[in-house]
Amino acid sequence: MTRFTPAELEAARDRLVPDVVADGLHVLFCGINPGLMTAATGHHFARPGNRFWPVLHLSGFTPRLLKPSEQRELLSYGLGITNVVARASARADELSAEEYREGGRLLAEKVTRLQPRWLAVVGVTAYRAAFDDKKARVGPQERTIGASRVWVLPNPSGLNAHWTAATMAEEFARLRVAAEQG
């Protein structure tokens, strides 16, 4: 893996990372916003401590552990990745409430256009802020966006100590089963 200097990471601030999307996906995963490592590499969930890729594999979404640089392979499994807020930052707490709300509005437009079976937002706090749903919990939501159902997953960041990789994989697997059932 490429090592970046602090200056190189800082230079990635506010950079945009292209979505990995297609029409009619089974699941469109939605991160909070790109971190600086993701922005520097151009690959989603690229920070070494982030558990997204291992949990995706442990939950059965992918037949093997993918590297962030292999993110386009997700499309062959009917999976994609986007973010609530497009701009990169060092921490999610650098985002304003307005950025979350506008991100939720733009995400709803994207989901309406792409029509994934499920939108899976990774991070209950981000979901609550983006969709003004203070009572949301991890799991399937009552909200739909067009024909797309919504599921909130735990944030796979290494900073989220409330969830282990194993318990996250169980929740991701619940979504996988629901997505397979249609």
PDB file of C-alpha atoms in Angstrom:
ATOM      1  CA  MET A   1       0.000   0.000   0.000  1.00  0.00           C
ATOM      2  CA  THR A   2       1.206   3.486  -0.832  1.00  0.00           C
ATOM      3  CA  ARG A   3       2.310   5.555   2.131  1.00  0.00           C
ATOM      4  CA  PHE A   4       1.371   9.217   2.066  1.00  0.00           C
ATOM      5  CA  THR A   5       3.038  12.047   3.913  1.00  0.00           C
ATOM      6  CA  PRO A   6       0.848  14.266   6.093  1.00  0.00           C
ATOM      7  CA  ALA A   7       1.224  16.985   3.443  1.00  0.00           C
ATOM      8  CA  GLU A   8       0.034  14.632   0.688  1.00  0.00           C
ATOM      9  CA  LEU A   9      -2.980  13.637   2.759  1.00  0.00           C
ATOM     10  CA  GLU A  10      -3.772  17.267   3.531  1.00  0.00           C
ATOM     11  CA  ALA A  11      -3.570  18.058  -0.192  1.00  0.00           C
ATOM     12  CA  ALA A  12      -6.414  15.552  -0.722  1.00  0.00           C
ATOM     13  CA  ARG A  13      -8.780  17.600   1.473  1.00  0.00           C
ATOM     14  CA  ASP A  14     -11.994  18.573  -0.372  1.00  0.00           C
ATOM     15  CA  ARG A  15     -11.085  16.276  -3.281  1.00  0.00           C
ATOM     16  CA  LEU A  16     -13.977  14.338  -4.823  1.00  0.00           C
ATOM     17  CA  VAL A  17     -13.883  10.556  -5.214  1.00  0.00           C
ATOM     18  CA  PRO A  18     -15.905   9.091  -8.105  1.00  0.00           C
ATOM     19  CA  ASP A  19     -18.847   6.884  -7.209  1.00  0.00           C
ATOM     20  CA  VAL A  20     -18.819   3.199  -8.106  1.00  0.00           C
ATOM     21  CA  VAL A  21     -22.381   2.933  -9.422  1.00  0.00           C
ATOM     22  CA  ALA A  22     -24.635   1.519 -12.102  1.00  0.00           C
ATOM     23  CA  ASP A  23     -28.368   1.349 -12.674  1.00  0.00           C
ATOM     24  CA  GLY A  24     -30.361  -1.316 -10.833  1.00  0.00           C
ATOM     25  CA  LEU A  25     -27.783  -2.441  -8.259  1.00  0.00           C
ATOM     26  CA  HIS A  26     -28.813  -4.899  -5.537  1.00  0.00           C
ATOM     27  CA  VAL A  27     -27.195  -2.685  -2.863  1.00  0.00           C
ATOM     28  CA  LEU A  28     -25.738   0.804  -3.073  1.00  0.00           C
ATOM     29  CA  PHE A  29     -23.502   1.307  -0.025  1.00  0.00           C
ATOM     30  CA  CYS A  30     -23.250   4.895   1.115  1.00  0.00           C
ATOM     31  CA  GLY A  31     -20.403   6.144   3.280  1.00  0.00           C
ATOM     32  CA  ILE A  32     -20.474   9.365   5.266  1.00  0.00           C
ATOM     33  CA  ASN A  33     -17.830  11.172   3.186  1.00  0.00           C
ATOM     34  CA  PRO A  34     -14.399  10.281   1.837  1.00  0.00           C
ATOM     35  CA  GLY A  35     -11.531  10.395   4.289  1.00  0.00           C
ATOM     36  CA  LEU A  36      -8.209  11.857   3.249  1.00  0.00           C
ATOM     37  CA  MET A  37      -6.696   8.423   2.494  1.00  0.00           C
ATOM     38  CA  THR A  38      -9.676   7.609   0.264  1.00  0.00           C
ATOM     39  CA  ALA A  39      -9.311  10.945  -1.507  1.00  0.00           C
ATOM     40  CA  ALA A  40      -5.555  10.499  -1.924  1.00  0.00           C
ATOM     41  CA  THR A  41      -5.950   7.016  -3.446  1.00  0.00           C
ATOM     42  CA  GLY A  42      -9.278   7.524  -5.231  1.00  0.00           C
ATOM     43  CA  HIS A  43     -10.499   4.280  -3.644  1.00  0.00           C
ATOM     44  CA  HIS A  44     -13.433   4.128  -1.216  1.00  0.00           C
ATOM     45  CA  PHE A  45     -12.825   2.966   2.368  1.00  0.00           C
ATOM     46  CA  ALA A  46      -9.061   3.006   1.753  1.00  0.00           C
ATOM     47  CA  ARG A  47      -7.875   3.742   5.290  1.00  0.00           C
ATOM     48  CA  PRO A  48      -6.129   0.616   6.620  1.00  0.00           C
ATOM     49  CA  GLY A  49      -8.160   0.558   9.866  1.00  0.00           C
ATOM     50  CA  ASN A  50     -11.490   0.742   8.053  1.00  0.00           C
ATOM     51  CA  ARG A  51     -13.339  -2.568   8.249  1.00  0.00           C
ATOM     52  CA  PHE A  52     -15.661  -2.125   5.257  1.00  0.00           C
ATOM     53  CA  TRP A  53     -13.841  -4.508   2.889  1.00  0.00           C
ATOM     54  CA  PRO A  54     -13.266  -7.304   5.449  1.00  0.00           C
ATOM     55  CA  VAL A  55     -16.866  -7.044   6.702  1.00  0.00           C
ATOM     56  CA  LEU A  56     -18.213  -7.081   3.146  1.00  0.00           C
ATOM     57  CA  HIS A  57     -16.402 -10.376   2.606  1.00  0.00           C
ATOM     58  CA  LEU A  58     -17.237 -11.877   6.042  1.00  0.00           C
ATOM     59  CA  SER A  59     -20.924 -11.141   5.448  1.00  0.00           C
ATOM     60  CA  GLY A  60     -20.936 -13.030   2.146  1.00  0.00           C
ATOM     61  CA  PHE A  61     -21.367 -10.080  -0.196  1.00  0.00           C
ATOM     62  CA  THR A  62     -18.072 -10.898  -1.937  1.00  0.00           C
ATOM     63  CA  PRO A  63     -16.485 -14.328  -2.486  1.00  0.00           C
ATOM     64  CA  ARG A  64     -13.066 -13.034  -1.453  1.00  0.00           C
ATOM     65  CA  LEU A  65     -11.580 -10.097   0.398  1.00  0.00           C
ATOM     66  CA  LEU A  66     -11.301  -7.227  -2.082  1.00  0.00           C
ATOM     67  CA  LYS A  67      -8.730  -4.461  -1.811  1.00  0.00           C
ATOM     68  CA  PRO A  68      -9.959  -0.870  -2.096  1.00  0.00           C
ATOM     69  CA  SER A  69      -8.144  -0.689  -5.458  1.00  0.00           C
ATOM     70  CA  GLU A  70     -10.480  -3.453  -6.709  1.00  0.00           C
ATOM     71  CA  GLN A  71     -13.627  -1.437  -5.927  1.00  0.00           C
ATOM     72  CA  ARG A  72     -14.937  -1.566  -9.520  1.00  0.00           C
ATOM     73  CA  GLU A  73     -15.272  -5.345  -9.141  1.00  0.00           C
ATOM     74  CA  LEU A  74     -18.223  -4.644  -6.820  1.00  0.00           C
ATOM     75  CA  LEU A  75     -20.351  -3.841  -9.862  1.00  0.00           C
ATOM     76  CA  SER A  76     -20.093  -7.479 -11.001  1.00  0.00           C
ATOM     77  CA  TYR A  77     -21.784  -8.479  -7.722  1.00  0.00           C
ATOM     78  CA  GLY A  78     -24.558  -5.902  -8.103  1.00  0.00           C
ATOM     79  CA  LEU A  79     -22.982  -3.626  -5.492  1.00  0.00           C
ATOM     80  CA  GLY A  80     -21.862  -0.001  -5.569  1.00  0.00           C
ATOM     81  CA  ILE A  81     -20.498   2.802  -3.368  1.00  0.00           C
ATOM     82  CA  THR A  82     -21.316   6.472  -2.958  1.00  0.00           C
ATOM     83  CA  ASN A  83     -21.230   8.978  -0.079  1.00  0.00           C
ATOM     84  CA  VAL A  84     -23.677  11.244   1.730  1.00  0.00           C
ATOM     85  CA  VAL A  85     -21.253  14.174   1.397  1.00  0.00           C
ATOM     86  CA  ALA A  86     -18.916  14.173  -1.581  1.00  0.00           C
ATOM     87  CA  ARG A  87     -16.024  16.271  -0.271  1.00  0.00           C
ATOM     88  CA  ALA A  88     -13.114  14.673   1.551  1.00  0.00           C
ATOM     89  CA  SER A  89     -12.197  15.612   5.097  1.00  0.00           C
ATOM     90  CA  ALA A  90      -9.964  14.250   7.842  1.00  0.00           C
ATOM     91  CA  ARG A  91     -12.961  13.564  10.117  1.00  0.00           C
ATOM     92  CA  ALA A  92     -16.715  13.387   9.660  1.00  0.00           C
ATOM     93  CA  ASP A  93     -17.197  15.951  12.440  1.00  0.00           C
ATOM     94  CA  GLU A  94     -15.766  18.559  10.042  1.00  0.00           C
ATOM     95  CA  LEU A  95     -19.029  18.394   8.074  1.00  0.00           C
ATOM     96  CA  SER A  96     -21.801  20.878   8.783  1.00  0.00           C
ATOM     97  CA  ALA A  97     -25.453  20.049   9.397  1.00  0.00           C
ATOM     98  CA  GLU A  98     -26.236  21.822   6.114  1.00  0.00           C
ATOM     99  CA  GLU A  99     -23.758  19.621   4.227  1.00  0.00           C
ATOM    100  CA  TYR A 100     -25.478  16.527   5.621  1.00  0.00           C
ATOM    101  CA  ARG A 101     -28.956  17.804   4.681  1.00  0.00           C
ATOM    102  CA  GLU A 102     -27.839  18.788   1.170  1.00  0.00           C
ATOM    103  CA  GLY A 103     -26.015  15.460   0.879  1.00  0.00           C
ATOM    104  CA  GLY A 104     -29.222  13.638   1.810  1.00  0.00           C
ATOM    105  CA  ARG A 105     -31.147  15.575  -0.835  1.00  0.00           C
ATOM    106  CA  LEU A 106     -28.555  14.810  -3.536  1.00  0.00           C
ATOM    107  CA  LEU A 107     -28.348  11.174  -2.423  1.00  0.00           C
ATOM    108  CA  ALA A 108     -32.130  10.821  -2.743  1.00  0.00           C
ATOM    109  CA  GLU A 109     -31.900  12.192  -6.299  1.00  0.00           C
ATOM    110  CA  LYS A 110     -29.099   9.738  -7.122  1.00  0.00           C
ATOM    111  CA  VAL A 111     -31.026   6.778  -5.676  1.00  0.00           C
ATOM    112  CA  THR A 112     -34.164   7.785  -7.579  1.00  0.00           C
ATOM    113  CA  ARG A 113     -32.117   7.863 -10.787  1.00  0.00           C
ATOM    114  CA  LEU A 114     -30.137   4.629 -10.235  1.00  0.00           C
ATOM    115  CA  GLN A 115     -32.920   2.619  -8.551  1.00  0.00           C
ATOM    116  CA  PRO A 116     -30.870   0.198  -6.437  1.00  0.00           C
ATOM    117  CA  ARG A 117     -32.924  -2.433  -4.615  1.00  0.00           C
ATOM    118  CA  TRP A 118     -31.399  -1.224  -1.320  1.00  0.00           C
ATOM    119  CA  LEU A 119     -29.580   1.914  -0.203  1.00  0.00           C
ATOM    120  CA  ALA A 120     -27.309   0.947   2.709  1.00  0.00           C
ATOM    121  CA  VAL A 121     -26.034   3.944   4.675  1.00  0.00           C
ATOM    122  CA  VAL A 122     -22.984   3.011   6.758  1.00  0.00           C
ATOM    123  CA  GLY A 123     -23.321   5.129   9.864  1.00  0.00           C
ATOM    124  CA  VAL A 124     -26.506   5.772  11.817  1.00  0.00           C
ATOM    125  CA  THR A 125     -25.403   9.280  12.829  1.00  0.00           C
ATOM    126  CA  ALA A 126     -24.866  10.264   9.193  1.00  0.00           C
ATOM    127  CA  TYR A 127     -28.238   8.807   8.212  1.00  0.00           C
ATOM    128  CA  ARG A 128     -30.000  10.706  11.008  1.00  0.00           C
ATOM    129  CA  ALA A 129     -28.355  13.982   9.956  1.00  0.00           C
ATOM    130  CA  ALA A 130     -28.879  13.517   6.208  1.00  0.00           C
ATOM    131  CA  PHE A 131     -32.527  12.483   6.438  1.00  0.00           C
ATOM    132  CA  ASP A 132     -33.569  14.313   9.624  1.00  0.00           C
ATOM    133  CA  ASP A 133     -34.550  11.044  11.292  1.00  0.00           C
ATOM    134  CA  LYS A 134     -33.426  11.369  14.915  1.00  0.00           C
ATOM    135  CA  LYS A 135     -34.875   7.992  15.943  1.00  0.00           C
ATOM    136  CA  ALA A 136     -33.259   5.836  13.248  1.00  0.00           C
ATOM    137  CA  ARG A 137     -31.497   2.686  14.424  1.00  0.00           C
ATOM    138  CA  VAL A 138     -29.254   0.191  12.661  1.00  0.00           C
ATOM    139  CA  GLY A 139     -31.351  -2.081  10.448  1.00  0.00           C
ATOM    140  CA  PRO A 140     -34.066  -1.690   7.812  1.00  0.00           C
ATOM    141  CA  GLN A 141     -35.886   1.648   7.778  1.00  0.00           C
ATOM    142  CA  GLU A 142     -39.500   2.440   6.984  1.00  0.00           C
ATOM    143  CA  ARG A 143     -38.322   5.130   4.552  1.00  0.00           C
ATOM    144  CA  THR A 144     -38.113   4.305   0.875  1.00  0.00           C
ATOM    145  CA  ILE A 145     -36.608   6.438  -1.867  1.00  0.00           C
ATOM    146  CA  GLY A 146     -38.676   5.735  -4.944  1.00  0.00           C
ATOM    147  CA  ALA A 147     -38.740   1.941  -5.149  1.00  0.00           C
ATOM    148  CA  SER A 148     -35.486   1.598  -3.171  1.00  0.00           C
ATOM    149  CA  ARG A 149     -35.586   0.325   0.408  1.00  0.00           C
ATOM    150  CA  VAL A 150     -33.197   1.785   3.002  1.00  0.00           C
ATOM    151  CA  TRP A 151     -31.011  -0.050   5.528  1.00  0.00           C
ATOM    152  CA  VAL A 152     -28.711   1.605   8.053  1.00  0.00           C
ATOM    153  CA  LEU A 153     -25.513  -0.293   8.797  1.00  0.00           C
ATOM    154  CA  PRO A 154     -22.910   0.324  11.499  1.00  0.00           C
ATOM    155  CA  ASN A 155     -20.048   2.596  10.538  1.00  0.00           C
ATOM    156  CA  PRO A 156     -17.064   0.364   9.623  1.00  0.00           C
ATOM    157  CA  SER A 157     -14.522   2.952  10.751  1.00  0.00           C
ATOM    158  CA  GLY A 158     -11.920   1.608  13.137  1.00  0.00           C
ATOM    159  CA  LEU A 159     -13.063   4.376  15.501  1.00  0.00           C
ATOM    160  CA  ASN A 160     -16.442   2.656  15.957  1.00  0.00           C
ATOM    161  CA  ALA A 161     -15.540   0.449  18.914  1.00  0.00           C
ATOM    162  CA  HIS A 162     -19.189  -0.437  19.664  1.00  0.00           C
ATOM    163  CA  TRP A 163     -19.174  -2.932  16.792  1.00  0.00           C
ATOM    164  CA  THR A 164     -16.651  -5.685  16.142  1.00  0.00           C
ATOM    165  CA  ALA A 165     -15.952  -6.939  12.642  1.00  0.00           C
ATOM    166  CA  ALA A 166     -17.946 -10.076  13.521  1.00  0.00           C
ATOM    167  CA  THR A 167     -21.043  -8.217  14.779  1.00  0.00           C
ATOM    168  CA  MET A 168     -20.864  -5.831  11.809  1.00  0.00           C
ATOM    169  CA  ALA A 169     -20.666  -8.809   9.451  1.00  0.00           C
ATOM    170  CA  GLU A 170     -23.840 -10.221  11.039  1.00  0.00           C
ATOM    171  CA  GLU A 171     -25.709  -6.984  10.296  1.00  0.00           C
ATOM    172  CA  PHE A 172     -24.301  -6.758   6.771  1.00  0.00           C
ATOM    173  CA  ALA A 173     -25.364 -10.407   6.250  1.00  0.00           C
ATOM    174  CA  ARG A 174     -28.939  -9.563   7.315  1.00  0.00           C
ATOM    175  CA  LEU A 175     -28.978  -6.975   4.524  1.00  0.00           C
ATOM    176  CA  ARG A 176     -27.445  -9.441   2.055  1.00  0.00           C
ATOM    177  CA  VAL A 177     -30.203 -11.968   2.751  1.00  0.00           C
ATOM    178  CA  ALA A 178     -32.876  -9.286   2.330  1.00  0.00           C
ATOM    179  CA  ALA A 179     -31.288  -8.121  -0.933  1.00  0.00           C
ATOM    180  CA  GLU A 180     -31.172 -11.699  -2.263  1.00  0.00           C
ATOM    181  CA  GLN A 181     -34.860 -12.169  -1.449  1.00  0.00           C
ATOM    182  CA  GLY A 182     -35.736  -9.118  -3.527  1.00  0.00           C
TER     183      GLY A 182
END
